[in-house]
Coordinates of C-alpha atoms in Angstrom, one line a residue:
X1 CA 7.1 29.6 15.1
X2 CA 10.3 28.9 16.9
X3 CA 9.7 25.8 19.0
X4 CA 12.4 26.6 21.5
X5 CA 10.8 30.0 22.4
X6 CA 7.4 28.6 23.3
X7 CA 8.0 25.0 24.6
X8 CA 9.6 25.7 28.0
X9 CA 6.8 28.1 29.0
X10 CA 4.0 25.6 28.7
X11 CA 5.7 22.2 28.8
X12 CA 4.9 21.3 32.5
X13 CA 1.3 22.4 32.2
X14 CA 0.8 20.5 29.0
X15 CA 2.4 17.4 30.4
X16 CA 0.1 17.5 33.4
X17 CA -3.0 17.9 31.2
X18 CA -1.9 15.1 28.8
X19 CA -1.3 12.7 31.7
X20 CA -4.8 13.4 32.9
X21 CA -6.1 12.9 29.4
X22 CA -4.3 9.6 28.8
X23 CA -5.4 8.3 32.2
X24 CA -9.0 8.8 31.3
X25 CA -8.8 7.7 27.7
X26 CA -6.3 4.9 27.6
X27 CA -7.6 2.1 25.4
X28 CA -8.2 -1.4 26.8
X29 CA -6.8 -3.1 23.7
X30 CA -3.6 -2.0 22.0
X31 CA -2.8 -3.9 18.8
X32 CA 0.7 -3.6 17.3
X33 CA 1.4 -4.2 13.6
X34 CA 5.1 -5.0 13.3
X35 CA 6.8 -6.7 10.3
X36 CA 9.2 -9.5 10.9
X37 CA 11.4 -11.5 8.4
X38 CA 11.3 -14.7 10.5
X39 CA 10.1 -16.2 13.8
X40 CA 13.1 -14.9 15.7
X41 CA 12.2 -11.4 14.5
X42 CA 8.6 -12.0 15.4
X43 CA 9.6 -13.0 19.0
X44 CA 11.7 -9.8 19.3
X45 CA 8.7 -7.8 18.2
X46 CA 6.5 -9.6 20.7
X47 CA 8.8 -8.8 23.5
X48 CA 9.0 -5.1 22.5
X49 CA 5.3 -4.9 22.1
X50 CA 4.7 -6.3 25.5
X51 CA 7.2 -3.9 27.0
X52 CA 5.5 -0.9 25.3
X53 CA 2.0 -1.9 26.6
X54 CA 0.5 -3.8 23.7
X55 CA -2.2 -6.4 24.4
X56 CA -2.4 -7.9 20.9
X57 CA -0.2 -8.4 17.8
X58 CA -1.1 -8.7 14.1
X59 CA -0.2 -12.2 13.0
X60 CA -1.4 -11.8 9.4
X61 CA 1.6 -9.7 8.1
X62 CA 4.4 -11.1 5.8
X63 CA 2.9 -14.5 5.2
X64 CA 4.0 -16.4 2.1
X65 CA 1.8 -15.2 -0.8
X66 CA -0.7 -17.7 -2.2
X67 CA 0.8 -17.5 -5.7
X68 CA -1.1 -20.7 -6.7
X69 CA -4.0 -18.3 -7.2
X70 CA -2.2 -16.5 -10.1
X71 CA -4.2 -18.7 -12.5
X72 CA -4.0 -18.2 -15.4
X73 CA -0.6 -16.6 -15.1
X74 CA -1.3 -13.7 -17.5
X75 CA -4.2 -12.5 -15.3
X76 CA -2.8 -9.8 -13.0
X77 CA -5.9 -9.4 -10.8
X78 CA -5.1 -12.0 -8.2
X79 CA -2.0 -10.0 -7.3
X80 CA -4.4 -7.9 -5.2
X81 CA -5.3 -10.8 -2.9
X82 CA -2.6 -13.5 -3.0
X83 CA -0.9 -11.7 -0.1
X84 CA -4.1 -11.3 1.9
X85 CA -4.6 -14.9 3.2
X86 CA -8.2 -15.9 3.9
X87 CA -8.3 -18.3 6.8
X88 CA -10.8 -20.3 4.7
X89 CA -7.8 -21.2 2.4
X90 CA -5.2 -21.6 5.2
X91 CA -7.4 -23.9 7.3
X92 CA -9.7 -25.3 4.7
X93 CA -12.6 -27.6 5.6
X94 CA -12.6 -31.0 3.8
X95 CA -14.8 -29.8 1.0
X96 CA -12.2 -27.2 0.0
X97 CA -9.0 -29.1 0.4
X98 CA -8.8 -30.4 -3.1
X99 CA -9.4 -26.9 -4.5
X100 CA -6.5 -25.1 -2.7
X101 CA -2.8 -25.6 -2.6
X102 CA -2.5 -27.7 0.6
X103 CA 1.3 -27.3 0.7
X104 CA 0.8 -23.6 0.9
X105 CA -2.0 -24.0 3.4
X106 CA 0.2 -26.1 5.7
X107 CA 3.1 -23.7 5.4
X108 CA 0.9 -20.7 6.4
X109 CA -0.8 -22.7 9.2
X110 CA 2.6 -23.7 10.6
X111 CA 3.8 -20.1 10.7
X112 CA 0.6 -18.9 12.3
X113 CA 0.7 -21.6 14.9
X114 CA 4.3 -20.8 15.7
X115 CA 3.5 -17.1 16.0
X116 CA 0.7 -17.7 18.4
X117 CA 2.9 -19.9 20.5
X118 CA 5.3 -17.0 20.8
X119 CA 2.4 -14.6 21.8
X120 CA 1.3 -17.1 24.4
X121 CA 4.8 -17.1 25.9
X122 CA 4.7 -13.3 26.2
X123 CA 1.1 -13.0 27.4
X124 CA -0.3 -11.4 24.2
X125 CA -3.3 -12.1 22.1
X126 CA -3.6 -12.1 18.3
X127 CA -5.2 -9.8 15.6
X128 CA -6.1 -11.1 12.1
X129 CA -6.9 -9.2 9.0
X130 CA -7.8 -10.3 5.4
X131 CA -10.1 -9.7 2.5
X132 CA -13.3 -11.5 3.1
X133 CA -15.5 -13.2 1.8
X134 CA -12.8 -13.9 -0.7
X135 CA -12.6 -15.4 -4.2
X136 CA -12.7 -19.2 -4.3
X137 CA -11.2 -21.3 -7.2
X138 CA -13.5 -21.9 -10.2
X139 CA -13.0 -25.7 -9.6
X140 CA -14.8 -25.3 -6.3
X141 CA -17.9 -23.7 -7.9
X142 CA -17.8 -26.4 -10.6
X143 CA -18.2 -29.0 -7.9
X144 CA -20.6 -26.8 -5.8
X145 CA -22.5 -24.7 -8.3
X146 CA -25.2 -23.8 -5.8
X147 CA -22.7 -21.9 -3.7
X148 CA -21.5 -19.5 -6.5
X149 CA -22.0 -16.0 -5.1
X150 CA -21.1 -12.6 -6.5
X151 CA -18.6 -11.8 -9.2
X152 CA -15.9 -9.8 -7.4
X153 CA -13.1 -9.0 -9.8
X154 CA -12.7 -5.6 -11.5
X155 CA -13.7 -6.3 -15.1
X156 CA -11.2 -3.9 -16.6
X157 CA -8.3 -5.3 -14.5
X158 CA -9.0 -9.0 -14.8
X159 CA -8.8 -11.4 -17.7
X160 CA -11.0 -14.0 -15.9
X161 CA -14.3 -13.6 -14.0
X162 CA -13.8 -14.5 -10.4
X163 CA -16.5 -15.3 -7.8
X164 CA -16.8 -15.4 -4.0
X165 CA -19.2 -17.8 -2.2
X166 CA -22.8 -16.8 -1.6
X167 CA -23.0 -16.0 2.1
X168 CA -26.8 -16.3 2.0
X169 CA -26.3 -20.1 1.8
X170 CA -26.2 -22.0 5.1
X171 CA -23.6 -24.3 3.6
X172 CA -21.2 -21.4 2.9
X173 CA -21.6 -20.1 6.4
X174 CA -20.8 -23.6 7.7
X175 CA -17.6 -23.7 5.6
X176 CA -16.5 -20.5 7.2
X177 CA -17.5 -21.6 10.6
X178 CA -15.7 -24.9 10.3
X179 CA -12.6 -23.2 8.9
X180 CA -12.7 -20.7 11.8
X181 CA -12.8 -23.4 14.4
X182 CA -9.8 -25.1 12.8
X183 CA -8.0 -21.8 12.9
X184 CA -8.9 -21.1 16.5
X185 CA -7.9 -24.6 17.5
X186 CA -4.4 -24.0 16.1
X187 CA -4.3 -20.3 17.2
X188 CA -6.5 -19.8 20.3
X189 CA -4.8 -16.4 20.8
X190 CA -6.9 -14.9 18.0
X191 CA -9.5 -12.6 19.5
X192 CA -10.0 -9.7 17.0
X193 CA -10.5 -9.8 13.3
X194 CA -10.7 -7.2 10.6
X195 CA -12.0 -7.9 7.1
X196 CA -11.9 -5.7 4.0
X197 CA -14.8 -6.4 1.6
X198 CA -15.9 -5.3 -1.9
X199 CA -12.2 -4.9 -3.0
X200 CA -9.3 -7.1 -3.9
X201 CA -11.3 -10.2 -4.7
X202 CA -13.9 -10.0 -2.0
X203 CA -17.5 -9.2 -1.5
X204 CA -21.1 -10.1 -0.7
X205 CA -24.0 -10.8 -3.0
X206 CA -25.9 -7.7 -4.3
X207 CA -23.6 -5.1 -2.7
X208 CA -24.1 -1.9 -4.7
X209 CA -20.3 -1.2 -4.7
X210 CA -19.2 -4.4 -6.3
X211 CA -16.9 -3.6 -9.2
X212 CA -18.9 -5.5 -11.8
X213 CA -22.1 -3.9 -10.3
X214 CA -24.5 -5.4 -7.8
X215 CA -24.8 -9.1 -8.7
X216 CA -25.4 -12.5 -7.3
X217 CA -27.8 -15.4 -7.5
X218 CA -31.4 -14.3 -8.4
X219 CA -32.8 -16.2 -5.4
X220 CA -31.1 -13.9 -2.8
X221 CA -31.4 -10.6 -4.6
X222 CA -34.2 -9.3 -2.4
X223 CA -32.8 -10.4 0.9
X224 CA -31.9 -7.4 3.1
X225 CA -28.2 -6.5 3.3
X226 CA -28.7 -6.3 7.1
X227 CA -29.7 -10.0 7.3
X228 CA -26.9 -11.0 4.9
X229 CA -24.0 -9.2 6.7
X230 CA -25.2 -9.7 10.2
X231 CA -25.8 -13.4 9.4
X232 CA -22.2 -13.7 8.3
X233 CA -20.7 -12.0 11.3
X234 CA -22.9 -13.6 14.0
X235 CA -22.1 -17.0 12.3
X236 CA -18.4 -16.5 13.1
X237 CA -19.0 -15.1 16.6
X238 CA -21.5 -17.8 17.6
X239 CA -19.2 -20.6 16.2
X240 CA -16.3 -19.3 18.2
X241 CA -18.5 -19.0 21.3
X242 CA -19.6 -22.6 21.0
X243 CA -15.9 -23.5 21.7
X244 CA -15.7 -21.1 24.6
X245 CA -13.9 -18.4 22.6
X246 CA -15.0 -14.7 22.4
X247 CA -14.4 -13.3 19.0
X248 CA -14.6 -9.6 17.9
X249 CA -14.9 -8.8 14.2
X250 CA -15.1 -5.7 12.1
X251 CA -15.9 -5.9 8.4
X252 CA -15.5 -2.7 6.3
X253 CA -15.9 -1.6 2.8
X254 CA -13.2 0.0 0.7
X255 CA -13.6 3.7 1.2
X256 CA -15.6 4.8 -1.9
X257 CA -14.2 7.6 -4.0
X258 CA -16.4 10.1 -5.8
X259 CA -16.9 7.8 -8.8
X260 CA -17.7 4.7 -6.7
X261 CA -20.9 3.6 -5.0
X262 CA -20.7 2.8 -1.3
X263 CA -21.0 -0.9 -0.4
X264 CA -23.3 -0.3 2.6
X265 CA -25.3 2.9 2.0
X266 CA -27.2 2.4 5.3
X267 CA -24.7 0.8 7.6
X268 CA -26.7 1.4 10.8
X269 CA -29.5 -0.9 9.6
X270 CA -27.0 -3.7 9.9
X271 CA -25.2 -2.3 13.0
X272 CA -28.4 -2.3 15.0
X273 CA -28.7 -6.0 14.3
X274 CA -25.2 -6.8 15.7
X275 CA -24.3 -7.7 19.2
X276 CA -21.4 -6.0 21.0
X277 CA -18.1 -7.1 19.5
X278 CA -19.2 -7.1 15.9
X279 CA -19.0 -4.1 13.7
X280 CA -19.7 -2.9 10.1
X281 CA -17.5 -0.1 8.7
X282 CA -16.1 0.5 12.2
X283 CA -19.5 1.0 13.8
X284 CA -19.9 -1.6 16.6
X285 CA -23.3 -3.1 17.4
X286 CA -25.8 -2.4 18.5
X287 CA -25.4 1.4 19.1
X288 CA -22.7 2.3 16.5
X289 CA -19.8 3.2 18.9
X290 CA -16.4 3.3 17.3
X291 CA -15.0 -0.2 17.0
X292 CA -11.3 0.6 16.6
X293 CA -9.0 3.6 16.2
X294 CA -6.1 3.4 13.8
X295 CA -2.9 5.4 14.6
X296 CA 0.8 5.4 14.0
X297 CA 2.6 5.2 10.7
X298 CA 0.6 5.5 7.6
X299 CA 0.3 2.3 5.6
X300 CA 3.7 1.3 4.5
X301 CA 2.5 0.8 1.0
X302 CA 1.3 4.4 0.9
X303 CA 2.6 7.6 -0.5
X304 CA 6.4 6.9 -0.5
X305 CA 6.2 3.3 -1.5
X306 CA 8.2 1.5 -3.0
X307 CA 10.8 3.6 -1.1
X308 CA 11.3 2.0 2.4
X309 CA 12.4 3.3 5.8
X310 CA 11.3 6.9 5.7
X311 CA 9.8 7.9 9.0
X312 CA 7.5 11.0 8.9
X313 CA 6.0 11.7 12.3
X314 CA 2.5 13.2 12.0
X315 CA 2.6 16.9 13.1
X316 CA -1.1 17.2 13.6
X317 CA -2.5 15.7 16.8
X318 CA -5.2 13.0 16.7
X319 CA -8.6 14.3 15.6
X320 CA -11.4 14.6 18.1
X321 CA -13.2 11.7 16.6
X322 CA -15.2 9.3 18.7
X323 CA -13.0 7.4 21.2
X324 CA -12.6 3.6 21.0
X325 CA -11.5 1.0 23.6
X326 CA -9.3 -0.6 20.9
X327 CA -6.2 1.1 19.3
X328 CA -4.5 -0.3 16.2
X329 CA -0.9 1.0 16.0
X330 CA 1.1 0.6 12.8
X331 CA 4.8 1.0 12.7
X332 CA 5.5 1.2 9.0
X333 CA 7.8 -1.0 6.9
X334 CA 10.5 -3.2 8.4
X335 CA 13.2 -0.6 7.9
X336 CA 11.2 2.1 9.6
X337 CA 10.0 0.1 12.6
X338 CA 12.9 0.8 15.0
X339 CA 12.6 4.5 14.6
X340 CA 8.8 4.4 14.8
X341 CA 8.9 2.3 18.0
X342 CA 11.2 4.9 19.6
X343 CA 8.8 7.6 18.4
X344 CA 5.8 5.8 19.9
X345 CA 7.6 5.3 23.2
X346 CA 8.6 8.9 23.5
X347 CA 5.3 10.5 22.3
X348 CA 2.5 8.4 23.6
X349 CA 1.3 11.2 25.8
X350 CA 0.8 13.5 22.8
X351 CA -1.2 10.7 21.0
X352 CA -3.8 11.0 23.7
X353 CA -4.1 14.8 23.6
X354 CA -5.7 17.2 21.1
X355 CA -3.3 20.1 21.6
X356 CA -1.2 21.1 18.6
X357 CA 1.4 22.6 20.8
X358 CA 1.6 19.4 22.9
X359 CA 2.3 17.4 19.7
X360 CA 5.0 19.8 18.6
X361 CA 6.5 19.9 22.1
X362 CA 6.6 16.1 22.2
X363 CA 8.2 15.8 18.7
X364 CA 10.7 18.5 19.4
X365 CA 11.8 16.6 22.5
X366 CA 12.0 13.4 20.4
X367 CA 14.2 15.2 17.8
X368 CA 16.5 16.3 20.7
X369 CA 16.8 12.7 21.8
X370 CA 17.6 11.6 18.3
X371 CA 20.0 14.2 17.1
X372 CA 20.8 16.6 19.9
X373 CA 19.5 20.1 20.7
X374 CA 21.6 21.9 18.1
X375 CA 19.9 20.2 15.1
X376 CA 16.5 19.4 16.6
X377 CA 14.8 22.5 15.1
X378 CA 16.0 21.6 11.6
X379 CA 14.8 18.0 12.0
X380 CA 11.4 19.2 13.1
X381 CA 11.4 21.4 9.9
X382 CA 12.4 18.4 7.9
X383 CA 9.4 16.5 9.2
X384 CA 7.2 19.5 8.4
X385 CA 8.5 19.5 4.8
X386 CA 7.9 15.8 4.4
X387 CA 4.4 16.1 5.9
X388 CA 3.8 18.8 3.2
X389 CA 5.0 16.3 0.5
X390 CA 2.5 13.7 1.7
X391 CA -0.3 16.3 1.5
X392 CA 0.6 17.3 -2.0
X393 CA 1.0 13.8 -3.3
X394 CA -2.4 13.0 -1.8
X395 CA -3.9 15.3 -4.5
X396 CA -2.7 12.7 -7.1
X397 CA -3.9 9.7 -5.1
X398 CA -6.0 7.5 -7.4
X399 CA -4.1 4.9 -5.4
X400 CA -0.8 6.2 -4.2
X401 CA 0.9 7.7 -7.3
X402 CA 4.3 6.1 -6.8
X403 CA 2.9 2.7 -6.2
X404 CA 0.5 2.9 -9.1
X405 CA 3.1 4.3 -11.5
X406 CA 6.5 3.0 -10.5
X407 CA 5.3 -0.5 -9.4
X408 CA 2.1 -1.4 -11.3
X409 CA 3.1 0.5 -14.5
X410 CA 6.8 -0.1 -13.9
X411 CA 7.7 3.5 -14.6
X412 CA 10.8 2.9 -12.5
X413 CA 12.5 0.6 -15.1
X414 CA 10.6 0.7 -18.4
X415 CA 12.0 2.8 -21.3
X416 CA 10.3 5.9 -22.7
X417 CA 10.5 5.6 -26.5
X418 CA 8.4 7.1 -29.3
X419 CA 7.1 3.8 -30.6
X420 CA 6.9 1.3 -27.7
X421 CA 5.0 -1.1 -29.9
X422 CA 8.1 -1.7 -31.9
X423 CA 10.3 -2.8 -29.0
X424 CA 11.4 -6.4 -29.4
X425 CA 10.5 -9.1 -27.0
X426 CA 14.0 -9.0 -25.7
X427 CA 13.7 -5.3 -25.0
X428 CA 10.4 -5.7 -23.1
X429 CA 11.0 -9.1 -21.3
X430 CA 12.3 -7.6 -18.1
X431 CA 9.3 -5.3 -17.4
X432 CA 6.3 -6.3 -19.6
X433 CA 5.2 -9.4 -17.6
X434 CA 5.0 -7.3 -14.5
X435 CA 2.7 -4.5 -15.8
X436 CA -0.7 -4.6 -14.1
X437 CA -2.4 -4.8 -17.4
X438 CA -5.4 -7.1 -18.3
X439 CA -6.2 -5.7 -21.7
X440 CA -4.0 -5.6 -24.8
X441 CA -0.7 -4.3 -26.0
X442 CA -2.1 -0.9 -27.0
X443 CA -3.0 -0.2 -23.3
X444 CA 0.2 -1.8 -22.1
X445 CA 2.3 0.5 -24.3
X446 CA 0.6 3.6 -22.9
X447 CA 2.6 4.9 -19.9
X448 CA -0.4 6.3 -18.1
X449 CA -2.8 3.4 -18.6
X450 CA -2.6 2.1 -15.1
X451 CA -5.0 -0.6 -14.1
X452 CA -7.3 0.6 -16.9
X453 CA -7.3 4.0 -15.3
X454 CA -6.0 7.0 -17.3
X455 CA -6.1 9.5 -14.4
X456 CA -3.0 11.3 -15.7
X457 CA -4.1 11.6 -19.4
X458 CA -3.9 14.7 -21.5
X459 CA -2.2 18.1 -21.5
X460 CA -4.2 19.4 -18.5
X461 CA -3.1 16.4 -16.4
X462 CA 0.5 16.9 -17.4
X463 CA 0.3 20.6 -16.3
X464 CA -1.3 19.7 -13.0
X465 CA 1.2 17.0 -12.2
X466 CA 4.0 19.3 -13.2
X467 CA 2.7 21.9 -10.8
X468 CA 2.5 19.4 -7.9
X469 CA 6.0 18.2 -8.6
X470 CA 7.7 21.6 -8.9
X471 CA 6.2 22.4 -5.5
X472 CA 7.0 19.0 -3.9
X473 CA 10.5 18.2 -5.1
X474 CA 12.2 21.2 -3.4
X475 CA 10.7 20.0 -0.1
X476 CA 12.3 16.6 -0.6
X477 CA 15.6 18.2 -1.6
X478 CA 15.5 20.2 1.6
X479 CA 14.8 17.1 3.7
X480 CA 17.7 15.3 2.0
X481 CA 20.1 18.2 2.8
X482 CA 19.0 18.1 6.5
X483 CA 19.5 14.3 6.7
X484 CA 23.0 14.7 5.3
X485 CA 23.8 17.6 7.7
X486 CA 22.6 15.5 10.6
X487 CA 24.7 12.5 9.5
X488 CA 27.8 14.7 9.2
X489 CA 27.2 16.3 12.6
X490 CA 26.6 13.2 14.7
X491 CA 29.5 11.4 16.4
X492 CA 27.8 8.0 17.1
X493 CA 28.6 5.8 14.1
X494 CA 25.3 3.9 14.1
X495 CA 23.4 7.2 14.2
X496 CA 25.6 8.6 11.4
X497 CA 24.8 5.6 9.3
X498 CA 21.1 5.8 10.0
X499 CA 20.9 9.4 8.8
X500 CA 23.1 8.8 5.9
X501 CA 20.8 6.0 4.7
X502 CA 17.8 8.3 5.2
X503 CA 19.4 10.9 3.0
X504 CA 19.9 8.2 0.3
X505 CA 16.3 7.1 0.6
X506 CA 15.1 10.7 0.3
X507 CA 17.3 11.2 -2.8
X508 CA 15.8 8.1 -4.3
X509 CA 12.3 9.5 -3.5
X510 CA 13.3 12.6 -5.5
X511 CA 14.3 10.4 -8.4
X512 CA 10.8 8.7 -8.4
X513 CA 9.0 12.1 -8.2
X514 CA 11.1 13.4 -11.2
X515 CA 10.4 10.2 -13.1
X516 CA 6.6 10.4 -12.4
X517 CA 6.7 13.9 -13.8
X518 CA 8.7 12.8 -16.8
X519 CA 6.5 9.8 -17.6
X520 CA 3.2 11.7 -17.5
X521 CA 4.6 14.6 -19.6
X522 CA 6.2 12.3 -22.1
X523 CA 2.9 10.5 -22.8
X524 CA 1.1 13.8 -23.2
X525 CA 3.7 14.9 -25.8
X526 CA 3.4 11.5 -27.6
X527 CA -0.4 11.6 -27.6
X528 CA -0.4 15.2 -29.0
X529 CA 2.1 14.4 -31.8
X530 CA 0.2 11.3 -32.9
X531 CA -3.1 13.0 -32.7
X532 CA -1.9 15.8 -34.9
X533 CA -0.5 13.3 -37.3
X534 CA 1.7 15.9 -39.1
X535 CA 4.2 14.2 -41.3
X536 CA 7.7 15.4 -40.8
X537 CA 9.4 17.1 -43.7
X538 CA 11.6 14.6 -45.5
X539 CA 14.1 17.3 -46.6
X540 CA 13.9 20.3 -44.3
X541 CA 15.5 23.4 -45.7
X542 CA 18.8 24.8 -44.5
X543 CA 18.1 26.9 -41.4
X544 CA 15.1 24.9 -40.2
X545 CA 15.1 25.0 -36.4
X546 CA 14.1 22.6 -33.8
X547 CA 10.3 22.8 -33.0
X548 CA 9.4 23.4 -29.3
X549 CA 7.6 20.1 -29.0
X550 CA 10.5 18.1 -30.5
X551 CA 12.9 19.9 -28.2
X552 CA 10.8 19.3 -25.1
X553 CA 10.0 15.6 -25.6
X554 CA 13.7 14.8 -26.3
X555 CA 14.8 16.8 -23.3
X556 CA 12.3 14.9 -21.1
X557 CA 13.8 11.6 -22.5
X558 CA 17.3 12.8 -21.7
X559 CA 16.3 13.9 -18.2
X560 CA 14.8 10.5 -17.6
X561 CA 18.0 8.8 -18.7
X562 CA 20.0 10.9 -16.4
X563 CA 17.5 10.4 -13.6
X564 CA 17.6 6.6 -14.0
X565 CA 21.4 6.7 -13.9
X566 CA 21.2 8.7 -10.7
X567 CA 18.8 6.2 -9.1
X568 CA 21.0 3.3 -10.2
X569 CA 24.0 5.0 -8.6
X570 CA 22.1 5.4 -5.3
X571 CA 21.1 1.7 -5.4
X572 CA 24.6 0.5 -6.1
X573 CA 26.2 2.7 -3.5
X574 CA 23.8 2.3 -0.6
X575 CA 24.6 0.2 2.4
X576 CA 21.0 -0.6 3.2
X577 CA 17.8 -1.3 1.2
X578 CA 16.4 1.7 -0.5
X579 CA 13.4 0.1 -2.3
X580 CA 11.1 -2.8 -1.4
X581 CA 12.5 -5.6 -3.6
X582 CA 12.2 -9.3 -3.7
X583 CA 14.9 -11.4 -2.0
X584 CA 15.4 -13.5 -5.1
X585 CA 15.0 -12.6 -8.8
X586 CA 12.4 -15.4 -9.2
X587 CA 10.3 -13.7 -6.5
X588 CA 9.7 -10.6 -8.6
X589 CA 6.0 -10.0 -9.1
X590 CA 3.5 -7.4 -10.1
X591 CA 3.6 -6.2 -6.5
X592 CA 7.3 -6.5 -5.9
X593 CA 10.4 -5.2 -7.7
X594 CA 13.3 -7.3 -8.7
X595 CA 16.6 -7.3 -6.7
X596 CA 18.2 -6.9 -10.1
X597 CA 16.6 -3.4 -10.5
X598 CA 20.0 -1.7 -10.9
X599 CA 20.7 -3.9 -13.9
X600 CA 17.2 -3.2 -15.2
X601 CA 17.8 0.5 -15.0
X602 CA 20.9 0.0 -17.2
X603 CA 18.7 -1.8 -19.7
X604 CA 16.2 1.1 -19.6
X605 CA 19.0 3.6 -20.3
X606 CA 20.5 1.5 -23.1
X607 CA 17.2 1.0 -24.8
X608 CA 16.3 4.7 -24.7
X609 CA 19.7 5.6 -26.1
X610 CA 19.2 3.1 -28.9
X611 CA 16.0 4.8 -30.1
X612 CA 17.0 8.5 -30.4
X613 CA 16.4 8.6 -34.2
X614 CA 12.8 7.4 -33.7
X615 CA 11.8 11.0 -32.9
X616 CA 12.6 11.9 -36.5
X617 CA 9.5 10.0 -37.5
X618 CA 7.3 12.3 -35.4
X619 CA 8.9 15.7 -35.9
X620 CA 10.8 17.5 -38.6
X621 CA 14.5 17.2 -38.0
X622 CA 16.2 20.6 -37.6
X623 CA 18.8 21.6 -40.2
X624 CA 20.5 24.7 -38.9

């Protein structure tokens, strides 16, 4: 379909219809999620949010991680929740103070207080999200053994059993209520909260979906889940109301995959017990209406992460799902925000309408505004290609594949060698401590053992991933060419730079996709060779040719070396961030790459080049 041939014919009618639609369906609450590096950035975001019609802002983003919870240091599991600050730990009641890092608590409280002061200045309210009820330190349960609730770690991904408080105990409810009142006293702008539960170190007693299985104290095993969850939520709302504060809270499970049990199989049993303003799994009490609608950019730690700054406008209009009076708008990572804000400002009418043509019309006009009419069609096609990439990568989503592989398994910088167990401590020191690996060295040395999941194991997985990549990579390449073309065409220097950086980010995305394909294929070849256990001929006769599998695995290794060199060149030549990396080397973590990644890529290349003769121990050496 040529957008130009259709858009002018219906644009005025569609605009009229969409205005009528948004007038009747505009949400009362609009929450903006905008990242900021400091308070000055937060204030700029607040001013922008107010100008664009927001009523609330998320104050829980980009807080200092609670690294004191990485205890013991070799247990990776707390990495899933140290960045999700529970207000119970940021504003601890007296009983908890000696069990948390109070310096960190004061730092977080100071930032939150300052953010709310800014919101007050701009006439905005606050939104808060975290994982709740969250893990508490073991020392707390040693002092208060009667409050030990469910085990909430993932046993294959944690070295230490970790527990949340039992929310069937009145004392635990009081601790949360007291902490909440401290929070609201410092931050009275907080009106809406969203809690993730049963994941990332959180959960209720006897929830079926807990990773270790339903568990908790025997005394509360037979208490109804409706009483338990409704009691927790109403405890918070009633506590806030006692101080003249109306609080709205949604608590939701991690969306269960086919192999997982749902946390709340019968959510309406709980929802009917809830008053208005409280919700379970997005169903607001007491009648189950939709609590909040999420829109905007996909989670910035989603399909393209750890690449930053790639904006992909959704081509499909919002679904005809139940309307909500609350809208949560995400604007992506820090480097994508400016473009996403412009996109939101230009296409809000389309967000409220269900017409596919309306969406394309709006995005086509946005493309014209961004790059001019001559290239607008090509930019729209680029967005189509990138939407297709997202759809294809979703087929590999056991957790976003690039985040799982390149970050948690450090595919991005770890070497591929035939015998990884023989690498020296010096050769592994720059990546091994950052693998999300709670088991042993055998698992850590396996490229596709990610968080104790082997979702890409075997020859069949290798073939499937190869098929996804051979279909996906050309779309990324086409998008890169378009971004380069736009950059070369534009006259405005700032716009030229913006599109030039986008082309570099897309090229880096291609590198990560190629590397993912290489890593999965390489491990499949290694597993096959070691399972066959065929000893190479010590003295192959003259004329012995290279075997297909020896040729293939060594070519994959060479491709990965060249790919790592290409990515390194992009990183060293770019004038803006390409990947999400720590500001300082000491801040590298399981969840954050090192700013010295370019140097680490050189180490990867050097190590792989130093181990070429190791393949001779797996396969007969050709002797042509």
